[in-house]
Amino acid sequence: LWRELVGAQLHRERTARGERLVDVAERAGVSMQYLSEIERGLKDPSSEMLHAIAGALDLSVREFAVRTARPDALALAA
């Protein structure tokens, strides 16, 4: 499911930056529990929520979507 891919990618992005769940959630303006549920693929974020969370990770929604759909795109861009 797309929400599972989105959640897994958010988790990868956050942990790769050494960010805590609470810090990203605070910057995105969402609860830590909600962000955790998204990362675990339990919640399907709205486009507005995805924009806020991606922004908290210094990513555009487009960048995030490409990384989610094609994780190998990072290697191709390097």
Coordinates of C-alpha atoms in Angstrom, one line a residue, residues 2 6 10 24-25 27-31 34-35 38 44-57 59-62 64:
W2 CA 1.1 3.6 -0.7
V6 CA 5.2 6.6 2.5
L10 CA 9.5 9.0 6.2
V24 CA 10.1 16.3 13.3
A25 CA 6.5 16.1 14.6
R27 CA 8.3 21.2 13.3
A28 CA 5.6 19.7 11.1
G29 CA 2.8 20.7 13.6
V30 CA 1.5 17.2 14.2
S31 CA 1.5 15.0 17.2
Y34 CA 0.2 10.7 14.6
L35 CA 3.7 10.9 12.9
I38 CA 2.1 7.4 9.6
D44 CA -2.7 7.8 5.3
P45 CA -1.7 11.5 5.6
S46 CA -3.5 14.1 3.6
S47 CA -1.6 16.1 1.0
E48 CA -1.4 19.0 3.5
M49 CA 0.1 16.8 6.2
L50 CA 2.5 15.2 3.8
H51 CA 3.6 18.7 2.8
A52 CA 4.2 19.7 6.4
I53 CA 6.1 16.6 7.3
A54 CA 8.2 16.6 4.2
G55 CA 9.0 20.3 4.8
A56 CA 10.0 19.4 8.4
L57 CA 12.6 17.1 6.8
L59 CA 12.1 18.1 1.4
S60 CA 9.6 19.1 -1.2
V61 CA 6.6 16.9 -1.6
R62 CA 7.8 16.2 -5.2
F64 CA 9.7 13.0 -1.2

